[in-house]
mmCIF file of C-alpha atoms in Angstrom:
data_model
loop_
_atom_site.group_PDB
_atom_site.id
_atom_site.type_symbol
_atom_site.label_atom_id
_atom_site.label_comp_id
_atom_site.label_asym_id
_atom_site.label_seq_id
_atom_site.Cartn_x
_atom_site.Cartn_y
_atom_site.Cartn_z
ATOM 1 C CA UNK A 1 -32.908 17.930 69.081
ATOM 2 C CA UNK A 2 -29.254 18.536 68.124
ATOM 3 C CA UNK A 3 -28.262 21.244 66.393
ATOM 4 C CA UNK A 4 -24.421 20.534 65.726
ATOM 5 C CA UNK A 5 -23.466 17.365 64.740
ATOM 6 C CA UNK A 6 -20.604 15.891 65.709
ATOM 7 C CA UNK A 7 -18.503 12.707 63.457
ATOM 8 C CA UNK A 8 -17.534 10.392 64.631
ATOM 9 C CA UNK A 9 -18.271 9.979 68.222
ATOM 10 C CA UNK A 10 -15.539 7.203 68.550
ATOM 11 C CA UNK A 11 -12.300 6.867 66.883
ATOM 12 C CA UNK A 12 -9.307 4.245 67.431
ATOM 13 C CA UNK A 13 -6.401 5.028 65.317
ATOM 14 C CA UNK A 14 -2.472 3.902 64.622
ATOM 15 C CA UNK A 15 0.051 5.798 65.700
ATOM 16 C CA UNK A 16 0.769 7.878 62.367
ATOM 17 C CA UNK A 17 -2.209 7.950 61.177
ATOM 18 C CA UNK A 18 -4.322 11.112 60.299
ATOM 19 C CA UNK A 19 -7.910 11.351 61.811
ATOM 20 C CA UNK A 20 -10.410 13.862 60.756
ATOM 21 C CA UNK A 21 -13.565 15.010 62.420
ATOM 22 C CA UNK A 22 -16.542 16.717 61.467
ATOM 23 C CA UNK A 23 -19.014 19.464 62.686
ATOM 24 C CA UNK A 24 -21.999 20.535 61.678
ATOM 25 C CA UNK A 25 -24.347 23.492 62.210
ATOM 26 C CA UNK A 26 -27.776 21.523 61.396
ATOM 27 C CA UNK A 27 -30.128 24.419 61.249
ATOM 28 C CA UNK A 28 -28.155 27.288 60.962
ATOM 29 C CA UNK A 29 -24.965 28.679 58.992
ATOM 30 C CA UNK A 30 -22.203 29.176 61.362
ATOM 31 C CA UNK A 31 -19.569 31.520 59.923
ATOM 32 C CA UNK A 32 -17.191 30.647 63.291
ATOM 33 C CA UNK A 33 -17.181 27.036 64.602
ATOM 34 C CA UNK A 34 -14.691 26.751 67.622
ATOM 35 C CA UNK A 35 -13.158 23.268 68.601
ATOM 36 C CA UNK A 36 -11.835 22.191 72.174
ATOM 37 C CA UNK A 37 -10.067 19.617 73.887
ATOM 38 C CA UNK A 38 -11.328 18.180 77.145
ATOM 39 C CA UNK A 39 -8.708 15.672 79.166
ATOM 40 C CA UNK A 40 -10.595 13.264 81.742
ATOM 41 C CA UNK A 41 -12.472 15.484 84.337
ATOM 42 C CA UNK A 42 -11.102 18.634 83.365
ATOM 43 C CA UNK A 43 -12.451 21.787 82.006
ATOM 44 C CA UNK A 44 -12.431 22.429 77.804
ATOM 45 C CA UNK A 45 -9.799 23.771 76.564
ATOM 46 C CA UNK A 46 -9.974 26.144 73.557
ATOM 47 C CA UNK A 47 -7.925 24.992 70.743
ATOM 48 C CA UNK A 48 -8.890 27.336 67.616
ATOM 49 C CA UNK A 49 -11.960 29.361 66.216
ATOM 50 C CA UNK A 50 -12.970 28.074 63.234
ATOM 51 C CA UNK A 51 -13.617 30.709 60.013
ATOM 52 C CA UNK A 52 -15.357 30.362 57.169
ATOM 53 C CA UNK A 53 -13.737 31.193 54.510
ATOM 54 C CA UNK A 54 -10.576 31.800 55.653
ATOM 55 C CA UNK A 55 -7.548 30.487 58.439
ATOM 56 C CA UNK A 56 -8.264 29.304 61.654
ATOM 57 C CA UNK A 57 -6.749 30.876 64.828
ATOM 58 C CA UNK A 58 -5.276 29.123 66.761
ATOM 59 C CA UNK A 59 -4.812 29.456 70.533
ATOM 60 C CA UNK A 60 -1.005 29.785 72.122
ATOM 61 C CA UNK A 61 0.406 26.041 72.297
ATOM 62 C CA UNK A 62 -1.605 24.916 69.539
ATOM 63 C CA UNK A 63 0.084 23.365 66.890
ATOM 64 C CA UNK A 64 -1.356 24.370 63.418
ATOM 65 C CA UNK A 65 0.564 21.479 61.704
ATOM 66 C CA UNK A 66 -0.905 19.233 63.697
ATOM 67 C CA UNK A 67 -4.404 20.403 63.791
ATOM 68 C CA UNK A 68 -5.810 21.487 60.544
ATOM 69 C CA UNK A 69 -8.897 23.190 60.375
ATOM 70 C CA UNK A 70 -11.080 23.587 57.773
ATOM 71 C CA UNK A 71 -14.091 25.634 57.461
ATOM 72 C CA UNK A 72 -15.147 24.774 53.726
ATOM 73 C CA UNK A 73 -18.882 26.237 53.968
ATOM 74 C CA UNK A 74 -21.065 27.920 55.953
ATOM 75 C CA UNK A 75 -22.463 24.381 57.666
ATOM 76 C CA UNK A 76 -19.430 22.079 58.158
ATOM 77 C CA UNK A 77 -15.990 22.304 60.017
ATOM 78 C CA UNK A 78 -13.490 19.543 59.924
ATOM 79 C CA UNK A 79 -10.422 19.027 62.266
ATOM 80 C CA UNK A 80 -8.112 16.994 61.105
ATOM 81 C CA UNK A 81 -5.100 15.095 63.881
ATOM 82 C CA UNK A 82 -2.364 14.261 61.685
ATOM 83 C CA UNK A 83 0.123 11.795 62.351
ATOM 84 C CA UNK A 84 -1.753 11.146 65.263
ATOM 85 C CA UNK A 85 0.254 10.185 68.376
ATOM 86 C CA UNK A 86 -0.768 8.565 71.711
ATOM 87 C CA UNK A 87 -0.361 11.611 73.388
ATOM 88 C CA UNK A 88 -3.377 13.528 71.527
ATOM 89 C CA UNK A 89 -5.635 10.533 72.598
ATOM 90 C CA UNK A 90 -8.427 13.034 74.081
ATOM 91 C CA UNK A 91 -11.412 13.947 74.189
ATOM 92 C CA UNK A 92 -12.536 16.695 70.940
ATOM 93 C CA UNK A 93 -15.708 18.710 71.046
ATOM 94 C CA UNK A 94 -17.149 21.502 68.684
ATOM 95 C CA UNK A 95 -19.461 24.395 69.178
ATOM 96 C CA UNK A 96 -20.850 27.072 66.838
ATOM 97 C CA UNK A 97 -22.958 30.205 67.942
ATOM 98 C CA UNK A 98 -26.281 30.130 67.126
ATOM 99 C CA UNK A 99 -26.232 34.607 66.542
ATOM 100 C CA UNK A 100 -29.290 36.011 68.113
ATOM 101 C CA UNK A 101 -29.476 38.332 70.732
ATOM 102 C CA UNK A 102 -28.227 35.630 73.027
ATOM 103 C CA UNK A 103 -25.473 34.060 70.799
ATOM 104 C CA UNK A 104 -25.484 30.743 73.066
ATOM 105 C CA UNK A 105 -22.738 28.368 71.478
ATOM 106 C CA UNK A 106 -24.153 24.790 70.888
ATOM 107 C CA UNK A 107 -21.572 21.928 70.796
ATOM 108 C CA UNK A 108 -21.386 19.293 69.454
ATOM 109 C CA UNK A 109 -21.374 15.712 70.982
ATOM 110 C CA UNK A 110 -17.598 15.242 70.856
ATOM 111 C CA UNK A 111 -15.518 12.563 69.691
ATOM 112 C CA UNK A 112 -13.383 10.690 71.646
ATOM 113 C CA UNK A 113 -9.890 10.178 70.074
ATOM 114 C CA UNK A 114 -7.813 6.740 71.287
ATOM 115 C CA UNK A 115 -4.354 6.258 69.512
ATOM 116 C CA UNK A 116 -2.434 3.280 69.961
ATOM 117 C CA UNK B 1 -6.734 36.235 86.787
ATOM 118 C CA UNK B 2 -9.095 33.580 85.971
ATOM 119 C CA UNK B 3 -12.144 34.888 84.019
ATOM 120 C CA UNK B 4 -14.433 31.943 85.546
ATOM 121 C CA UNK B 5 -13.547 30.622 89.230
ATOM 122 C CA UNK B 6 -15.712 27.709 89.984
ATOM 123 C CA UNK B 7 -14.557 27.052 93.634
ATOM 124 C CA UNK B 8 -16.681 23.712 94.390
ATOM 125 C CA UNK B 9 -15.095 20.776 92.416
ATOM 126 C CA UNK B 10 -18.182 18.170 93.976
ATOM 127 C CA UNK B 11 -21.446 18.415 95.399
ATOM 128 C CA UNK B 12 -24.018 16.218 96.960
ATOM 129 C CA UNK B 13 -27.644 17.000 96.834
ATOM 130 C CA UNK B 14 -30.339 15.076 98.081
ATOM 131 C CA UNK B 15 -33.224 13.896 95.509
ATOM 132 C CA UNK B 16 -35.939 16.686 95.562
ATOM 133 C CA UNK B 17 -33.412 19.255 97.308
ATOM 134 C CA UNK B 18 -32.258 22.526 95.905
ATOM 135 C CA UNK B 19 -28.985 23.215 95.393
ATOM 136 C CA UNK B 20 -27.008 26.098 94.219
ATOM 137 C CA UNK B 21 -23.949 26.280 92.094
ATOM 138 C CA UNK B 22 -21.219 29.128 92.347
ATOM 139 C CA UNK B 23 -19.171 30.678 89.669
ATOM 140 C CA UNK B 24 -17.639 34.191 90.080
ATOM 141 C CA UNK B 25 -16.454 36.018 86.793
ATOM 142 C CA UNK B 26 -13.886 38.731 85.888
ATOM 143 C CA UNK B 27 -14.222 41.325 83.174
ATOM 144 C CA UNK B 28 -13.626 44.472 82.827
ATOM 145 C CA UNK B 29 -16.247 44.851 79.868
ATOM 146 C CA UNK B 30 -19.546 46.289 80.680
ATOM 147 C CA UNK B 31 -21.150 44.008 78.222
ATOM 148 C CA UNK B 32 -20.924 40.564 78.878
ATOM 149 C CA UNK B 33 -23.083 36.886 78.696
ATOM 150 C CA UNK B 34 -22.807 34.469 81.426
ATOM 151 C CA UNK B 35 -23.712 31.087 80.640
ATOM 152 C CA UNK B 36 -24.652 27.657 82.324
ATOM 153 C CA UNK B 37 -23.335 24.405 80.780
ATOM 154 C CA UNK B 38 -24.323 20.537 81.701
ATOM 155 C CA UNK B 39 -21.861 17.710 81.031
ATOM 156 C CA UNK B 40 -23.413 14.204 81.631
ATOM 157 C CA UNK B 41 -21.196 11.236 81.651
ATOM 158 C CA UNK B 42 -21.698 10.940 78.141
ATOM 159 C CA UNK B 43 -20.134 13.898 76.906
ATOM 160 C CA UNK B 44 -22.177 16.141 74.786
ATOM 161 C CA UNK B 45 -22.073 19.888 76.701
ATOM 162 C CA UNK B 46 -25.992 20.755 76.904
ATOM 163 C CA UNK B 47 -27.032 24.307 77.388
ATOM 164 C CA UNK B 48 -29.022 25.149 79.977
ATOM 165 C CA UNK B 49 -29.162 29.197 81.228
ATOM 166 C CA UNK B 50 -27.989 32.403 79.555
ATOM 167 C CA UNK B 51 -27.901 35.956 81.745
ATOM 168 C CA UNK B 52 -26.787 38.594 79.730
ATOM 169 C CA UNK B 53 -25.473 41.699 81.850
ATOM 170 C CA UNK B 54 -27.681 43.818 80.762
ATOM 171 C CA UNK B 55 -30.414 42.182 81.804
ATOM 172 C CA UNK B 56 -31.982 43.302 84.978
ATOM 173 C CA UNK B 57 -33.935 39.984 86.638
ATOM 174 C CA UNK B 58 -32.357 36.860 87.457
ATOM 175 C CA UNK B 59 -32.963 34.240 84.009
ATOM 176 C CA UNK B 60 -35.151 31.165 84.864
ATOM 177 C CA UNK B 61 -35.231 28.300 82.634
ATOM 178 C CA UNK B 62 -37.746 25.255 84.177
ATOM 179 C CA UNK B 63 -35.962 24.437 86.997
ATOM 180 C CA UNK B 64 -32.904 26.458 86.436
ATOM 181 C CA UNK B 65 -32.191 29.728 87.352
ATOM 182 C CA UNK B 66 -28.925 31.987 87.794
ATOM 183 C CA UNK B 67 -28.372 34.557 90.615
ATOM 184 C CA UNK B 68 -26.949 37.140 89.128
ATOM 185 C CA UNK B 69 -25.040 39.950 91.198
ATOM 186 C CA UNK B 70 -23.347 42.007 89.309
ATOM 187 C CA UNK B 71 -21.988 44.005 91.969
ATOM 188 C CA UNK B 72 -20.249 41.140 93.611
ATOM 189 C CA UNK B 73 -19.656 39.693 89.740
ATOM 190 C CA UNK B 74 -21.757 36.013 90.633
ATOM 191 C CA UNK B 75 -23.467 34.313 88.900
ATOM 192 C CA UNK B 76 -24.834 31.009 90.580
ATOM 193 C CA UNK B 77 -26.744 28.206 89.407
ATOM 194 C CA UNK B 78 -29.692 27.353 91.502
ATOM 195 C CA UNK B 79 -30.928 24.008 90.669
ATOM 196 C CA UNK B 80 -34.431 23.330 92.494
ATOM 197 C CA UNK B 81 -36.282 20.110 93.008
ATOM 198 C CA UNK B 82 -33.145 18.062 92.038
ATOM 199 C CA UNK B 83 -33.357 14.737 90.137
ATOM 200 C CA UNK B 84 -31.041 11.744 89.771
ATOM 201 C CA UNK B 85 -30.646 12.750 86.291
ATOM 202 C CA UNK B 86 -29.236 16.138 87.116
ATOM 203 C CA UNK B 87 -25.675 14.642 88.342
ATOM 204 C CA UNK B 88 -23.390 15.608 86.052
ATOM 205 C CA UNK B 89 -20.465 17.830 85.018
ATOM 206 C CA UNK B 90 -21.650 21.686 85.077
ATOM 207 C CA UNK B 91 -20.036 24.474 83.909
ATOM 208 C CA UNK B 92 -19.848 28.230 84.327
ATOM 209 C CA UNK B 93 -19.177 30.429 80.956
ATOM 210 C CA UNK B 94 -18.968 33.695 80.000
ATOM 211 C CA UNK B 95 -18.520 35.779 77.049
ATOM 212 C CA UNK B 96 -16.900 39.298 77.019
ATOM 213 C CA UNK B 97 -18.060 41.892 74.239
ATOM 214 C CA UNK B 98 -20.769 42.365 72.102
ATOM 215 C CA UNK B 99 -22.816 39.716 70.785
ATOM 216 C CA UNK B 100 -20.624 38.531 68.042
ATOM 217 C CA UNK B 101 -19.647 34.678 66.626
ATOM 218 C CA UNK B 102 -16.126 35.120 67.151
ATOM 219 C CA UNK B 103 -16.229 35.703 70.431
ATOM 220 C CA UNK B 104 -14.724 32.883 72.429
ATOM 221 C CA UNK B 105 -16.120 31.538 76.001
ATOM 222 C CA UNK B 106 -14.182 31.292 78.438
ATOM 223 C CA UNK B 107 -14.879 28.247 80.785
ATOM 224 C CA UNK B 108 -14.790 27.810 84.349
ATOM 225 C CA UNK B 109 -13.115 24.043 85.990
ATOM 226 C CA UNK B 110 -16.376 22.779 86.526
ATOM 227 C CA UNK B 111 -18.472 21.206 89.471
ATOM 228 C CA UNK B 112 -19.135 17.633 89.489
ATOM 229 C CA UNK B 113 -22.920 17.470 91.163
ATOM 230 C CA UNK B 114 -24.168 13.994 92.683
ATOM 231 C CA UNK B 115 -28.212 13.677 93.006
ATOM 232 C CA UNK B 116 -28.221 11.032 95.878
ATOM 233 C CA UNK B 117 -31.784 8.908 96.035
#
């Protein structure tokens, strides 16, 4: 089964509006989530790891101001679009490392992002 | 440089047909993981293979495994016995460094793979 859970799966918004996402580590406390935009039949696209407990980093290009992350605990990392525009209609997806010898991220099962 | 060249945007397969997958890497980092994604139509990125390079003999997972050369820095995806349900999106990863959460993947473009009946 799933072991990041993604919310929601499908979001329509206004342009202006601010949307925020969710992911979860079900089974396992994740102290880095990382979150990633994926346009139509291209590769992801790294936007910014994901700390608990303290500020995101964000890759080059990213703007902070208009992707917030929050890492509030050790289970749950939210992304928030604000003043959401047509042009950051996309595709969003999360993954957190599972630690272990193998540290295999595990994503979650994205949420696709349509503003009109 | 790229760190993940997938060179094969599409690929056909016939039902019950092996087929193999490439994806080169570059690192200068003598520890590394290499890791095998699946992206069906719907979305969700599903895990399949993990070769770390340390590890001597090629992973197998089921049906999967990876052909790892480390000399030539490969690391292929054989799929065998293929199944209409294995046409997807598939991606090559790879983490540099030691085993550690904030260690970012780096992701390859991706081959789109077509199980015809």
């Amino acid at each position: 089964g799933a072991v990041v859970s993604q919310h929601p799966s499908w979001v329509i918004c206004k342009s202006g509006t601010s949307v925020k996402i969710e992911c979860r580590s079900l089974d396992f406390q994740a102290t880095t989530m990382f979150w990633y935009r994926q346009f139509p039949k291209q590769s992801l696209m790294l936007m910014a790891t994901s700390n608990e407990g303290s500020k995101a980093t964000y890759e080059q290009g990213v703007e902070k101001d208009k992707f917030l992350i929050n890492h509030a605990s050790l289970t749950l990392s939210t992304l928030t679009v604000t003043s959401a525009h047509p042009e950051d209609s996309s595709f969003y997806i999360c993954s957190a490392p599972r630690g272990g010898v193998k540290n295999i991220q595990y994503f979650g099962a994205g949420t696709r992002l349509s503003v009109l | 440089a790229q760190k993940i060249t997938q060179t094969q945007p599409g690929m056909f397969v016939q039902e019950k047909e092996a087929v193999t997958l490439d994806c080169t890497y570059d690192t200068s980092d003598q520890s590394y993981g290499l890791f095998w994604y699946k992206q069906p139509s719907s979305g969700e990125m599903i895990f399949l293979i993990y070769q770390g390079s340390y590890d001597e003999q090629n992973a197998t997972e089921g049906r999967y495994s990876l052909n790892f050369q480390k000399a030539r820095k490969s690391a292929n995806l054989v799929i065998s016995a293929s199944q209409l349900g294995d046409s997807a999106m598939y991606f090559c990863a790879m983490r540099e460094g030691w085993e550690r959460d904030f260690n970012k993947f780096y992701f390859g473009s991706g081959t789109k793979l077509n199980v015809k009946p």
